[in-house]
Amino acid sequence: MPSPSRRRFLKISAATLGAAAAVPMLQQATPFARAASAGPGTVTTIPTYCEMCFWKCGGIASLRDGKLWKFEGNPLDPMSRGRLCPRGTGAPGNHIDPDRLKRPLIRSGERGQEQWKSVTWGEALDYVAERMKKIAAEHGPESIALWKHGTGSRFFEHVMRAYGCVNKAAPSFAQCRGPRDIGNLLTYGTGLGSPEPTDIANTRCLVLIGTHLGENMHNTQVQEFAEAIGKGATIICVDPRYSTAASKAKHWLPIRPGTDLALVLAWLNVLVKEGLYDKDFVAKHGHGFDKFAAAIAENTPEWAEKETGIAAGVIRETAREMARHRPATLVHPGRRVNWNGDDAQRARAIALLNALLGNWGRQGGIFLAAGMKIAGYPFPKYPEPGKPKVDNPDGRWPFADEEVTTGLREATITGKPYPIKGWVVYAANLIQTLPNEKETIEAIKKLDLLVVVETHPSEIAGWADVVLPDTTFLERHDDFYVGWGRQGWAAMRQPVVAPPDEQKPAWWMAKELANRLGVGAYMPFKDMEEYLAVRCEKSGIDYAKFKREGIVMGPKKPITIEEGAEIAFDTPSKKVEFFSDQLAKAGFDPVPKYTPPEAPPAGFYPLVTGRSPVHTFSRTQTNPLLADLVGENEVWINAATAAKAGLKSGQYVRLKNEDGVVSNRVKVKATQRIRPDTLYMVYGFGHTAKGLRRALNKGASAAQLNTRYKVDPLMGGTSIHRNFVTFEKEA
Amino acid sequence: MARFGMVIDTAKCVGCMDCVVACQTENDVPHGHCRDWIVTEVRGTYPTLEMEIRSERCNHCDNPPCVYCCPTGASHVEPFGKTVQVTANRCIGCKACLAACPYGARFVHPEGYADKCTFCLHRVKEGKDPACVSVCPTRCMHFGDLDDPKSEVNRLLGSRKWHTLLPEAGTKPRIFYLD
Amino acid sequence: MLEITSTRHNPFVDPQLHVWGWEIPVYLFFGGMIAGMMILAGIAMLRVARGEDPESFFSVQTPLLGFMLMNVGMLALLLDLSHKLYVWAVYLTFEPLSPMSWGSWVLLVAYGILMASALVRIGDSWPWLTRTFPVVGRLSAALETPSRLRLLAFANIGFGIGLGIYTGILLSAMVARPLWNSAILGPLFLFSGLSAAAAMVHIAVRIFPGRPAPQGLVGGAFAAMWQPLGARAPRAGTENALVRADVGFLGVELVLLALLLLGLVTAGASQIAAAQILISGAYAPAFWGAIVFAGIVLPIALQLLELGHRIPHTVVPALLVLAGGFALRWVLVNAGQASQVLQSASR
């Protein structure tokens, strides 16, 4: 039977896929050099792990005639479970993105003017090394700081530390999950890390507070979320917006922004007062429960109703629902939780809620993540730090256990306790990441050297003295990703295609820089293959098989009490701290206390932010595949509010905050799906860097409007939901 | 002979558009076009709302108006799985099929011929699911033979409430949405 | 409240279907008009065959005009195709369920009928042709027997009706477009085509009142371009007959239009919404102004006045009818694309 199909269809299916089908997929791993010279219509597959976001799913790239075709989940990988999220699936778009940085650049105009001359790698790296040496000579190597995000920064950090640099910071702490980890650390003696050990798949009742699963595409969690829905789990969703998750919920609680802590305290109150909590767990593992119970005695649902706008009856009903399913009730700890500047205490309250439900180490609750060990590479020892870090002077944020970004920025501005004269920025678009870009620019102006390593000409790259074009993850080796989860595993990153222009992998840049800085001994391997092979050999892992399959699984261990795991808590009391003596000692509320948020001035609205399922931060907006689906953000306005303001869906407005900062124009989405007093926007849009041609001036930037931010006194987290905005109509 | 169809569980679908991206790369869908897409339907007034999210595409109808209106037979029912397919080098680009489809499932490929979802027949022939189905992180999509009473799609249709799109158009669509 | 958002963004499909621009309305207009001309010519040819009115102006020369206009319509159709190099594929098959396939074949046959009919008195119109190619003259003479004329006449009438209705069925077969999805569209386009045909022939009668045609191959071919019809003057009464016919056709058209709307507004939500596009929506000014008033009501009134000798005969009503006929196609093609089967608001 002839197949009357499209020409291309025939070409692809008959020749290419037919050939692919003949050979089992995982046996085809071929280095890209060989794949590129393969005959016409040949499909080759190479496993690697994704870096479209921080979830780092294992995937398998397919090349057709040596050209990158598609990227799919690796069935062996416990994160993707064979299925990537839309960003991972869209990764080939990053490779072909015409807006990518192509070759090394040295600034030729004023800082921030985005005027460049193209240089060779030798010139660029010489320039960086000379400037670094000069700063080190004048101020010491401690005066050069590293800003980082993602796997690729690993060898920059290594080489800089070898050179004597001590200062570094990652926005993933103070601008993201930091408050949550500290809240849990103070309660349970451990942060939750990434990926969060949440047993969503087996939960009977999932409580989401602002966590918009399905719009944030934390792959495994979204997969498990769907699984939980399939199994009929009860979902309670707290969000001022009728999020995707809210639409799946039995109870949607459209809360007034900034009052979440009041709701959580009221829930705690109901569970305690009605005696619905896990008394055995509290008796066995709780510390300071009575003092805690006394502290929340006034936080009744009636009290919370006035703050949150959620009816007291609903608060009681949902608390009872949670109790009914415990310990298989999971209050999701959240991830990007830096909303109001008091977030560590809210995260702690959520941790206490989970504690009352007794779900620690339980099926359907929070499991005890298992890991695996891969031996390190035998590097020489780092030199002793010459000076202390500058980001958290005198323990200003006493419970910060990672570096505080705004602290480092402030030290750069003030020059205290000692000057910071050089920044190396790896894949962290500080203009869109840190609050109040004015301060970031002020800090940049104090620098003698700003090096930006990026795949794209981002806003921060626009301010750089030297821009080093990075490869995308599909074009490079990186260190292994050794993950914690239901079972430990490690994933391999290896190049799938050659970079299209002069881009170089981060490890290569770091190695070349190390040689120029005289610390080449710290990068003794020829290339990453050698480095990775040594680590495998020392760990008894078959490197060739690892390369072929992309994933190595660690030992299976019990991760819940049901499976035989034992729980212990690394707090000062060695128990779950319902009452925190260390917080009391440091002068903070030992039991979380609610402070009402300020009310917006007339005509202004709180702006809350979230994610689009097809974008990561501010870094994917030029990806042709993803930008095609969501090319700009929209500002969500309740339909009734919009009608009163004379605004219609599809119309453009600008947002203006209380400090008079006016955003780029952004489309109105007039919708029933949000509280009448709240606005919502996906962040990461509103790019101003000229090189990001596809994304330039598309939508509004939430970061730009974040000029009034509060800093979490416990750990230095900076708020992003404390700005009020109003509309300016577009003529 | 099989009669392929899809069952999509809207209770699980989060509208992440992964199915759309996977289709784009799998099938080299030209930039700016899509063979599948996400529709979000919100009913009610704040705060009493309901929302259905659907991954939509060609319904490979049992009663396909696009095939009926095609003057050349380019749009045809392929014996394999009784799916609706387009033969590019028989298509004259009259666009009648675009107008005839109540689902807006078709578009004109930049090369001039009518294009749409193929149910990834090239994958199905290899025993795989269509790209959209196999990528879906929520596993909300199911592909199979509607004529096989024992197939998973039929099991799902028998166990849950479902609806199809625009049944009043009389096209007998073969994508079923579980409520 | 129903809030629907879609991520689909295909050119010419979103946010609203718009696959057909000016080409298809032009094609449908010419197709309908030619269909009408074939019917008119067929009736006249029957009279010629019966020996009545053997000198009828429009009987045997109308097909020549139709044949030439057919080329214009077909050119417009070709311009619309987005995969032009594959146009031959239409004639590799016959798809019994496809109005367009029927239409393609009907057009091909109509082309032949028009050509044969045009040959009947080609010597009158284009003497240069028969002079240069005597075989054409012989063919022409051979066709002009009563039995062959009758055959041609029936072919013209039959395929004229077919072609006229087809231009409507082409659209009305589409369930997805509620505005089109009405059985009235076929007859409506047929009668609109007839009125346009009467108007077109009327204009031809007015413009070509028996001027001598240039001779010779080059001069003749040139003349054929600007003066396609022959030098024969119309008989007295021809004009009145055309005008009377036109008034009749327009009257039927008006009734059919009313029935079309009535059918829509008494049906489901999708149909009502479709009717509203014409009645009060984006196309309402064109519908009421260009089609109903200027294209039907005004020409009826003017032509009645002409027949009653209140005003002199002019081409103005005929021009209005032609413009109205085109407007009908243009509005229906565009508004129809804007209409769609609506998702029901409740479930």
PDB file of N, CA, C and O in Angstrom, chain A residues 4 57 60 71 109 111 170 215 219 229 277 309 430 544 549 572 583 587 616 628 635 699 704:
ATOM      1  N   PRO A   4       0.241   7.740   0.901  1.00  0.00           N
ATOM      2  CA  PRO A   4       0.062   9.039   0.252  1.00  0.00           C
ATOM      3  C   PRO A   4       0.245  10.174   1.252  1.00  0.00           C
ATOM      4  O   PRO A   4      -0.699  10.806   1.663  1.00  0.00           O
ATOM      5  N   CYS A  57      16.791  17.953  34.484  1.00  0.00           N
ATOM      6  CA  CYS A  57      16.248  16.667  34.071  1.00  0.00           C
ATOM      7  C   CYS A  57      17.174  15.970  33.084  1.00  0.00           C
ATOM      8  O   CYS A  57      17.840  16.610  32.277  1.00  0.00           O
ATOM      9  N   ILE A  60      17.461  13.045  26.288  1.00  0.00           N
ATOM     10  CA  ILE A  60      18.177  12.426  25.177  1.00  0.00           C
ATOM     11  C   ILE A  60      17.985  13.308  23.950  1.00  0.00           C
ATOM     12  O   ILE A  60      16.850  13.584  23.550  1.00  0.00           O
ATOM     13  N   PHE A  71      14.865  17.125  21.609  1.00  0.00           N
ATOM     14  CA  PHE A  71      15.392  16.761  22.914  1.00  0.00           C
ATOM     15  C   PHE A  71      14.236  16.185  23.726  1.00  0.00           C
ATOM     16  O   PHE A  71      13.212  16.839  23.900  1.00  0.00           O
ATOM     17  N   GLY A 109      32.501  51.349  24.165  1.00  0.00           N
ATOM     18  CA  GLY A 109      31.890  52.635  24.542  1.00  0.00           C
ATOM     19  C   GLY A 109      31.798  52.749  26.053  1.00  0.00           C
ATOM     20  O   GLY A 109      32.524  52.078  26.789  1.00  0.00           O
ATOM     21  N   ARG A 111      30.192  52.214  29.748  1.00  0.00           N
ATOM     22  CA  ARG A 111      29.521  51.064  30.359  1.00  0.00           C
ATOM     23  C   ARG A 111      28.001  51.188  30.200  1.00  0.00           C
ATOM     24  O   ARG A 111      27.444  52.256  30.407  1.00  0.00           O
ATOM     25  N   ALA A 170      24.744  33.836  44.946  1.00  0.00           N
ATOM     26  CA  ALA A 170      23.812  33.303  43.941  1.00  0.00           C
ATOM     27  C   ALA A 170      22.404  33.774  44.296  1.00  0.00           C
ATOM     28  O   ALA A 170      21.976  33.636  45.431  1.00  0.00           O
ATOM     29  N   GLU A 215       2.244  25.946  36.209  1.00  0.00           N
ATOM     30  CA  GLU A 215       2.745  27.163  35.581  1.00  0.00           C
ATOM     31  C   GLU A 215       4.234  27.269  35.880  1.00  0.00           C
ATOM     32  O   GLU A 215       5.025  27.635  35.028  1.00  0.00           O
ATOM     33  N   ASN A 219       9.499  19.913  36.821  1.00  0.00           N
ATOM     34  CA  ASN A 219       9.005  18.757  36.073  1.00  0.00           C
ATOM     35  C   ASN A 219       8.456  17.630  36.944  1.00  0.00           C
ATOM     36  O   ASN A 219       7.279  17.268  36.841  1.00  0.00           O
ATOM     37  N   ILE A 229      -3.695  14.177  41.303  1.00  0.00           N
ATOM     38  CA  ILE A 229      -5.046  14.493  40.818  1.00  0.00           C
ATOM     39  C   ILE A 229      -5.729  13.219  40.349  1.00  0.00           C
ATOM     40  O   ILE A 229      -6.880  12.948  40.675  1.00  0.00           O
ATOM     41  N   TYR A 277      -4.156  17.750  65.591  1.00  0.00           N
ATOM     42  CA  TYR A 277      -2.769  17.537  65.145  1.00  0.00           C
ATOM     43  C   TYR A 277      -2.271  16.162  65.567  1.00  0.00           C
ATOM     44  O   TYR A 277      -2.905  15.463  66.354  1.00  0.00           O
ATOM     45  N   GLY A 309      -9.174  37.851  54.096  1.00  0.00           N
ATOM     46  CA  GLY A 309     -10.346  37.835  53.227  1.00  0.00           C
ATOM     47  C   GLY A 309     -10.893  36.433  53.018  1.00  0.00           C
ATOM     48  O   GLY A 309     -11.795  36.237  52.212  1.00  0.00           O
ATOM     49  N   LEU A 430      21.758  39.936  36.622  1.00  0.00           N
ATOM     50  CA  LEU A 430      21.534  40.663  37.873  1.00  0.00           C
ATOM     51  C   LEU A 430      20.523  41.791  37.745  1.00  0.00           C
ATOM     52  O   LEU A 430      19.834  42.117  38.709  1.00  0.00           O
ATOM     53  N   ALA A 544      32.007   4.539  30.266  1.00  0.00           N
ATOM     54  CA  ALA A 544      31.473   4.346  28.908  1.00  0.00           C
ATOM     55  C   ALA A 544      29.967   4.097  28.961  1.00  0.00           C
ATOM     56  O   ALA A 544      29.199   4.645  28.161  1.00  0.00           O
ATOM     57  N   GLU A 549      24.277   5.921  28.608  1.00  0.00           N
ATOM     58  CA  GLU A 549      22.934   5.930  29.189  1.00  0.00           C
ATOM     59  C   GLU A 549      22.566   7.252  29.840  1.00  0.00           C
ATOM     60  O   GLU A 549      21.388   7.538  30.040  1.00  0.00           O
ATOM     61  N   PRO A 572      19.192  22.596  67.567  1.00  0.00           N
ATOM     62  CA  PRO A 572      19.860  22.623  68.871  1.00  0.00           C
ATOM     63  C   PRO A 572      19.199  21.686  69.867  1.00  0.00           C
ATOM     64  O   PRO A 572      19.887  21.036  70.658  1.00  0.00           O
ATOM     65  N   LEU A 583      16.019  31.592  67.830  1.00  0.00           N
ATOM     66  CA  LEU A 583      15.415  32.827  67.314  1.00  0.00           C
ATOM     67  C   LEU A 583      15.194  33.817  68.461  1.00  0.00           C
ATOM     68  O   LEU A 583      15.477  35.010  68.340  1.00  0.00           O
ATOM     69  N   GLY A 587      16.779  37.648  69.205  1.00  0.00           N
ATOM     70  CA  GLY A 587      15.882  38.797  69.236  1.00  0.00           C
ATOM     71  C   GLY A 587      14.755  38.725  68.226  1.00  0.00           C
ATOM     72  O   GLY A 587      14.137  39.749  67.916  1.00  0.00           O
ATOM     73  N   THR A 616      11.970  30.366  31.597  1.00  0.00           N
ATOM     74  CA  THR A 616      12.761  30.308  32.816  1.00  0.00           C
ATOM     75  C   THR A 616      13.353  31.687  33.064  1.00  0.00           C
ATOM     76  O   THR A 616      14.112  32.188  32.228  1.00  0.00           O
ATOM     77  N   ASP A 628       7.659  31.863  20.498  1.00  0.00           N
ATOM     78  CA  ASP A 628       6.532  31.693  19.587  1.00  0.00           C
ATOM     79  C   ASP A 628       5.242  31.405  20.368  1.00  0.00           C
ATOM     80  O   ASP A 628       4.152  31.748  19.927  1.00  0.00           O
ATOM     81  N   VAL A 635      -0.515  41.743  31.889  1.00  0.00           N
ATOM     82  CA  VAL A 635      -0.851  42.078  33.267  1.00  0.00           C
ATOM     83  C   VAL A 635      -2.305  41.673  33.487  1.00  0.00           C
ATOM     84  O   VAL A 635      -3.199  42.087  32.752  1.00  0.00           O
ATOM     85  N   GLY A 699       6.594  43.228  26.559  1.00  0.00           N
ATOM     86  CA  GLY A 699       6.039  43.081  27.898  1.00  0.00           C
ATOM     87  C   GLY A 699       6.781  43.927  28.920  1.00  0.00           C
ATOM     88  O   GLY A 699       7.682  44.705  28.586  1.00  0.00           O
ATOM     89  N   GLN A 704      12.016  45.472  37.319  1.00  0.00           N
ATOM     90  CA  GLN A 704      12.226  46.917  37.167  1.00  0.00           C
ATOM     91  C   GLN A 704      11.325  47.689  38.136  1.00  0.00           C
ATOM     92  O   GLN A 704      11.709  48.742  38.650  1.00  0.00           O
TER      93      GLN A 704
END
